[in-house]
Coordinates of C-alpha atoms (C1' of nucleotides) in Angstrom, one line a residue:
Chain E
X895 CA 102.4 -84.2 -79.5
X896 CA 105.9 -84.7 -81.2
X897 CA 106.0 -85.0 -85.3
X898 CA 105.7 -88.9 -85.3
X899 CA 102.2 -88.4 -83.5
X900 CA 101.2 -85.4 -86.2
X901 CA 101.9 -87.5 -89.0
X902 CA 100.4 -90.9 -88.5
X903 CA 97.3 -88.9 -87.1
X904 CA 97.5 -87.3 -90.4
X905 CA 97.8 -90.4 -91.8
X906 CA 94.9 -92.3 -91.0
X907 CA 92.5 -89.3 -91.6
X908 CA 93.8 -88.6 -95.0
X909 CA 93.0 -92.4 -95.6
X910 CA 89.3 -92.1 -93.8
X911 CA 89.2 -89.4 -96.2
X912 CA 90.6 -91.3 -99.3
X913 CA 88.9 -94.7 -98.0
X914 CA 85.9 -95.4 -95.6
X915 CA 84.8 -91.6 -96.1
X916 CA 85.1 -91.4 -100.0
X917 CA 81.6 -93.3 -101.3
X918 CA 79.9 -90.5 -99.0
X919 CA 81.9 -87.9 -100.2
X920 CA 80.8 -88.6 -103.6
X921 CA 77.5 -88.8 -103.0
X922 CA 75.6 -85.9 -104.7
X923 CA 74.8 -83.8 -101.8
X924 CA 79.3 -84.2 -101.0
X925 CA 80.3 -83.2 -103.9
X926 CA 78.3 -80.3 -104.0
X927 CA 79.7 -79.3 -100.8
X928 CA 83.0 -79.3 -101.8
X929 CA 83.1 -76.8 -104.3
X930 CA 82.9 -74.6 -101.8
X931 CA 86.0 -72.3 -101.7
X932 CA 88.8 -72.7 -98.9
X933 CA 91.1 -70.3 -97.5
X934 CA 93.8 -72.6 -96.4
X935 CA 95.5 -69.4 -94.5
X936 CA 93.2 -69.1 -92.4
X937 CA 93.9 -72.3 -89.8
X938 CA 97.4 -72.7 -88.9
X939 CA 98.7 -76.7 -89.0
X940 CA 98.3 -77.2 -85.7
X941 CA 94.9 -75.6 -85.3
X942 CA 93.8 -76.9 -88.7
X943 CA 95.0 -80.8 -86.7
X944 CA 92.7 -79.7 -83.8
X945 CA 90.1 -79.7 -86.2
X946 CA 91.1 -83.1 -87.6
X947 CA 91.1 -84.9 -84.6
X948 CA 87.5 -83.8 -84.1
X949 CA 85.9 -84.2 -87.5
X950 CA 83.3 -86.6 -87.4
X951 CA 81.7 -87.0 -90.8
X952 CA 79.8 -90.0 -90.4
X953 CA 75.8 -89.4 -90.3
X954 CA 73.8 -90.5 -87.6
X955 CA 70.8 -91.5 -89.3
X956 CA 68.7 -91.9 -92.3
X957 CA 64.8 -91.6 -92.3
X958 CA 62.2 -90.5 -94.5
X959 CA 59.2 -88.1 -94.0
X960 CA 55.5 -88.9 -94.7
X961 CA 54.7 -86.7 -97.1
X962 CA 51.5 -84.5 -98.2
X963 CA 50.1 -84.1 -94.5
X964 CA 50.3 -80.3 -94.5
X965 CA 47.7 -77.3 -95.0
X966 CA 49.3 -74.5 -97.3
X967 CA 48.0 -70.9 -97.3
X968 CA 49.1 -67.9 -99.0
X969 CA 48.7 -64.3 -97.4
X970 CA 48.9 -60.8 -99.5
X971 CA 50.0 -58.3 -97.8
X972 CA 50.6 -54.4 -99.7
X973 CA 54.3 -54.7 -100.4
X974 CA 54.9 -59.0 -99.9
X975 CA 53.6 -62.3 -100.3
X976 CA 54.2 -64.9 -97.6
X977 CA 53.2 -68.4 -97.4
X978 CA 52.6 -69.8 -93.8
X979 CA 52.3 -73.9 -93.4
X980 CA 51.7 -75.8 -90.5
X981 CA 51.4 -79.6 -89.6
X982 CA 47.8 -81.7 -89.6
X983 CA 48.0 -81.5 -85.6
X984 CA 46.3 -84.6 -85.9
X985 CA 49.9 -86.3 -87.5
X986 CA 52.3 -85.3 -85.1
X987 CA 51.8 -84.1 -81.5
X988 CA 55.2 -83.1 -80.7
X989 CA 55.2 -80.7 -83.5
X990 CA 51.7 -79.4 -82.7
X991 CA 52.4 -78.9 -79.3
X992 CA 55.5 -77.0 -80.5
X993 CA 53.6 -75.1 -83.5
X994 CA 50.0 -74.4 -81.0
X995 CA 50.8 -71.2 -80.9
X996 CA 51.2 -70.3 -84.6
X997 CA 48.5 -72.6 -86.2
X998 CA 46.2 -70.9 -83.3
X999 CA 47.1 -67.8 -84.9
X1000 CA 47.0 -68.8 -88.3
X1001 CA 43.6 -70.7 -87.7
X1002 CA 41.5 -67.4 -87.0
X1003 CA 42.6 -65.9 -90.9
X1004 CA 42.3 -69.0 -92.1
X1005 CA 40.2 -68.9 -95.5
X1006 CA 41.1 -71.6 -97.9
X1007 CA 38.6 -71.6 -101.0
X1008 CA 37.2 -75.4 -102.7
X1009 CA 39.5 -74.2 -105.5
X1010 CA 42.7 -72.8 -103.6
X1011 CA 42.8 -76.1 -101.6
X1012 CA 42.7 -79.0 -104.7
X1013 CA 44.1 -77.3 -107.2
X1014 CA 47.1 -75.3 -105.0
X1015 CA 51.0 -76.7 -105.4
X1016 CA 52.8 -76.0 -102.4
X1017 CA 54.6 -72.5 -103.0
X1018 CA 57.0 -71.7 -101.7
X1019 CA 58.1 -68.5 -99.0
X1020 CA 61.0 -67.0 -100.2
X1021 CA 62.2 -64.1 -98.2
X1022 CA 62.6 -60.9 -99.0
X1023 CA 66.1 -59.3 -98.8
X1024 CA 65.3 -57.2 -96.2
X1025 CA 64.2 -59.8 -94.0
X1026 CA 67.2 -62.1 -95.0
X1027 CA 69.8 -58.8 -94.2
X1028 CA 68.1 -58.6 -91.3
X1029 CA 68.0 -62.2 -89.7
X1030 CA 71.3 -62.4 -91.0
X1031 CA 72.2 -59.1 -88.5
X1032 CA 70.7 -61.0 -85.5
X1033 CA 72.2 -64.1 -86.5
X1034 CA 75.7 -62.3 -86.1
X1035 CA 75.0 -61.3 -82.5
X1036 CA 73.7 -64.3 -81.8
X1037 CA 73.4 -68.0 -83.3
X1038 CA 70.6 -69.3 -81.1
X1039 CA 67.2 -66.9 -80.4
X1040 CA 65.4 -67.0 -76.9
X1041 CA 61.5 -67.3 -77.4
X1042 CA 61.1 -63.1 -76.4
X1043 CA 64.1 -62.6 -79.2
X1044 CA 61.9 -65.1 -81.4
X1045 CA 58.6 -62.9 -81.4
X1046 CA 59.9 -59.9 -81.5
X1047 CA 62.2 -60.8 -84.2
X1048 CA 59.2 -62.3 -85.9
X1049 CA 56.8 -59.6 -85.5
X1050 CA 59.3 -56.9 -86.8
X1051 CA 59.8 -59.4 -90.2
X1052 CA 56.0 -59.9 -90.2
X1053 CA 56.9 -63.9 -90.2
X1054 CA 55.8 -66.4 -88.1
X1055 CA 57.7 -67.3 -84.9
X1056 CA 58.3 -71.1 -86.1
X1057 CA 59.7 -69.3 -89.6
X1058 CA 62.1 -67.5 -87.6
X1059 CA 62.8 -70.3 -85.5
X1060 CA 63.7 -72.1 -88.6
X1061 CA 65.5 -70.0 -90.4
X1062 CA 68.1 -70.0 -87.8
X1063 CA 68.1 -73.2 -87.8
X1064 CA 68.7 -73.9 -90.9
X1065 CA 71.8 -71.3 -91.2
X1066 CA 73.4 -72.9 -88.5
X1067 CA 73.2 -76.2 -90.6
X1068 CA 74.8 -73.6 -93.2
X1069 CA 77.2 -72.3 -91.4
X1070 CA 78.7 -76.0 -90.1
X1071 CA 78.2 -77.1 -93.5
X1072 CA 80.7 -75.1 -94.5
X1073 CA 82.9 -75.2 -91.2
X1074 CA 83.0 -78.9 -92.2
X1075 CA 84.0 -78.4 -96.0
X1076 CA 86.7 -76.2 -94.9
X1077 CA 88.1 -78.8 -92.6
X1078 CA 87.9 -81.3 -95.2
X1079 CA 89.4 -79.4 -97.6
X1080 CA 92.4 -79.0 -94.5
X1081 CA 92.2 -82.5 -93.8
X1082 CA 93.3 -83.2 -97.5
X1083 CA 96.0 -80.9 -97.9
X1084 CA 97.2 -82.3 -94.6
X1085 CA 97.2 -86.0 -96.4
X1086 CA 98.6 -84.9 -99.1
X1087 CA 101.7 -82.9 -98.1
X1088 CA 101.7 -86.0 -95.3
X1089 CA 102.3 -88.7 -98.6
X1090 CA 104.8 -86.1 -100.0
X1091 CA 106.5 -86.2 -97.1
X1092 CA 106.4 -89.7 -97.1
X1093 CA 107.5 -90.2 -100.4
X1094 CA 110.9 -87.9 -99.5
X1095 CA 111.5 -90.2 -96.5
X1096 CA 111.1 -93.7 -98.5
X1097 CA 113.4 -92.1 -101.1
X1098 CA 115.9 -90.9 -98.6
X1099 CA 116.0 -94.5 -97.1
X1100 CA 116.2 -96.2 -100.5
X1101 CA 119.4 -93.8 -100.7
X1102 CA 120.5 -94.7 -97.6
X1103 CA 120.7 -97.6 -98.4
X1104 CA 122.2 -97.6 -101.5
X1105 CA 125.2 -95.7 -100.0
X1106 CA 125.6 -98.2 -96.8
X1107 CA 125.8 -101.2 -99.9
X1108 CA 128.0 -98.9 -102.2
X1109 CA 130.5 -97.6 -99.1
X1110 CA 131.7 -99.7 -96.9
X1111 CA 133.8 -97.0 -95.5
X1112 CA 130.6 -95.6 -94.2
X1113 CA 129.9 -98.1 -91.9
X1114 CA 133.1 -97.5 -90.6
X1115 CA 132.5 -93.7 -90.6
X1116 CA 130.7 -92.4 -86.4
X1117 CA 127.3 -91.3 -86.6
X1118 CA 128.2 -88.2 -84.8
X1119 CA 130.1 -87.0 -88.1
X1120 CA 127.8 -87.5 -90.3
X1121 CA 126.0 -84.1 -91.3
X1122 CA 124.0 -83.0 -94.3
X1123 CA 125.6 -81.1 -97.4
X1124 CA 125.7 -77.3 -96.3
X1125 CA 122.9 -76.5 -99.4
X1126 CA 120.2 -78.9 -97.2
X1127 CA 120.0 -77.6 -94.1
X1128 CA 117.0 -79.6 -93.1
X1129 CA 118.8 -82.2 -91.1
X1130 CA 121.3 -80.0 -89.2
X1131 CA 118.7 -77.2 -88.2
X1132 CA 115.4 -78.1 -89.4
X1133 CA 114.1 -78.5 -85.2
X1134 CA 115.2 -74.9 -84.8
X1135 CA 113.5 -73.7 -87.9
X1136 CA 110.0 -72.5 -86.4
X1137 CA 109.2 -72.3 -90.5
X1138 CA 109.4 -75.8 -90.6
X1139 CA 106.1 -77.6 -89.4
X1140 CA 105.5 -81.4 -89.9
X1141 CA 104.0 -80.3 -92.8
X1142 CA 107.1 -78.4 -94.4
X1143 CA 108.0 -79.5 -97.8
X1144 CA 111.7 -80.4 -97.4
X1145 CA 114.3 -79.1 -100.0
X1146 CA 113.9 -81.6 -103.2
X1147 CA 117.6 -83.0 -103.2
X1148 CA 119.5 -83.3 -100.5
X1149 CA 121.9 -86.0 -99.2
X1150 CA 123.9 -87.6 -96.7
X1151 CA 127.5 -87.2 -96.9
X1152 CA 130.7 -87.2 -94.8
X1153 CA 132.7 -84.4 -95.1
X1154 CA 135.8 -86.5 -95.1
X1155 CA 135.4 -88.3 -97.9
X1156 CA 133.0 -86.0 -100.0
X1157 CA 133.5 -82.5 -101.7
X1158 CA 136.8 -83.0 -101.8
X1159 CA 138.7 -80.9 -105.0
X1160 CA 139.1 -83.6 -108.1
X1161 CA 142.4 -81.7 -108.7
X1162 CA 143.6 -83.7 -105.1
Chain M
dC918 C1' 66.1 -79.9 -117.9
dG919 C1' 69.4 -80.8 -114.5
dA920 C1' 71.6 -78.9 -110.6
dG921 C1' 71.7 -75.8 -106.9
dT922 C1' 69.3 -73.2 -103.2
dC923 C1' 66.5 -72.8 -99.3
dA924 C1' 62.1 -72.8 -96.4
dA925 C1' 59.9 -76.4 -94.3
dT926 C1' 59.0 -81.1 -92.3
dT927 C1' 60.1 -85.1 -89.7
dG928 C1' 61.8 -87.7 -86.1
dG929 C1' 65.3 -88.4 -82.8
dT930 C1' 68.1 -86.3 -78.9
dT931 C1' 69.3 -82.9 -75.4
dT932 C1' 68.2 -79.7 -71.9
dA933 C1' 66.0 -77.0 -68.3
Chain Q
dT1104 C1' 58.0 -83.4 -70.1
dA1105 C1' 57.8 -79.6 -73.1
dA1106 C1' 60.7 -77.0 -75.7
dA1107 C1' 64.7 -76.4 -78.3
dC1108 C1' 67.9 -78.4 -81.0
dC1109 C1' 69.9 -81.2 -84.8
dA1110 C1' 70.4 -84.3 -88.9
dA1111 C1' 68.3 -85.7 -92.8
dT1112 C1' 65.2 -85.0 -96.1
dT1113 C1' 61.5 -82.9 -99.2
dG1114 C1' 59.9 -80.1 -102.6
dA1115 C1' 59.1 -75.4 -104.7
dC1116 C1' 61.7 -72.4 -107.0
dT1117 C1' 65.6 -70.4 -109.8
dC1118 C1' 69.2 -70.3 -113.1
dG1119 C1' 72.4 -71.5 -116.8

DNA sequence: CGAGTCAATTGGTTTA
DNA sequence: TAAACCAATTGACTCG
């Protein structure tokens, strides 16, 4: 992939980013995810243009739940509350089949009072931080839970299997959440240090150009010795300088000269 | 009271 | 084909 091929791939994601993508990224739930913090050091260019090759933003779908179909019953325990919930099995059969076990479970305890079942707003489990710290440990070993990891996990936090089940899945949503703000937040720097760049170049030919009009001993003048002034080294070594990716933010003025006709001493 | 967080739900897709 | 997964969403709850 030479520099040409970095940049205009930079370029048409910064303007996906600046264009197509921008009405979603300033929906509500967008903006909200991009206040999360970046450590830029962290990806080098090229990896960080891995990632922007592969960034797909673009949601697959859009549907809306029914809502109100579900049975909501609180447990005391000595030390915690939890609240288990469970799907009507009549509503969904998938999701019974997949919760049988649990709303088995939860059908022999189950007790809801005349009162507790018209008057009761759904509450909601929070979990306590020993359980988070320690779904959080078995989420470092592993992202994903076999169904023996699942029970045992969930008998040790005293939570259903499903709530465990859940739990990881929604921290891995979390965790590529924020996988995808920091790649956005790359992509942008990318697409921005990409229209600096651009801007030098435009400049440089607009000077270019101005020098081909205002010399015509220039045209006159081989390629071959024509060099950069010895305080911009870009030109002459910046393909050796392993500091300076496409990304690199060239020296601010710099220009084309020949050395024949320019620095000479005024006093000759 | 609005915004943010997070457990939970829903429905579609993938996988064994 | 059931189970697991994912994206999108809901709604209870918290906080400034």
């Amino acid at each position: 992939m030479g520099t040409e091929d970095v940049c205009n791939a930079g370029l048409v994601l910064g303007l996906n980013i600046d264009g197509v993508e921008e009405k979603r990224l300033q929906s509500k739930k967008y903006q909200q995810q991009n206040l999360v913090c970046f450590e830029f050091d962290q990806l080098s260019p090229m990896e960080g243009l891995e990632t922007c090759l592969t960034l797909s933003l673009v949601p697959k779908k859009i549907n809306k739940n029914k809502a109100g179909d579900h049975v909501q019953v609180v447990h005391q325990s000595s030390s915690q509350s939890t609240v288990s919930s469970f799907s009507n099995p009549n509503h969904d059969i998938t999701s019974s089949n997949r919760e049988r076990d649990d709303f088995e479970v939860e059908r022999l305890s189950l007790r809801v009072s005349d009162e507790e079942d018209e008057g009761s707003a759904k509450k909601k489990l929070r979990l306590t931080k020993e359980q988070s710290a320690l779904l959080e440990d078995n989420f470092k070993e592993h992202t994903t839970l076999d169904p023996k990891q699942k029970k045992a996990l969930a008998a040790q936090l005293n939570l259903r299997p499903r709530q465990v089940e859940v739990w990881f899945q929604n921290r891995r949503a979390r965790t590529k959440l924020k996988q995808t703000e920091v790649e956005c937040e790359y992509l942008k720097r990318c697409c921005q240090a990409l229209k600096e760049e651009n801007r030098r170049l435009q400049k440089e030919v607009h000077e270019l150009k101005a020098l081909k009009l205002a010399s015509p001993l220039y045209m006159h003048v081989p390629a071959a010795t024509l060099t950069m002034c010895p305080s911009c080294e870009r030109i002459g070594s910046g393909s050796k300088n392993p500091t300076n990716g496409p990304f690199a933010v060239a020296p601010r003025s710099h220009h084309l000269y020949n050395s024949s006709i320019h620095h000479q001493s005024p006093a000759r």
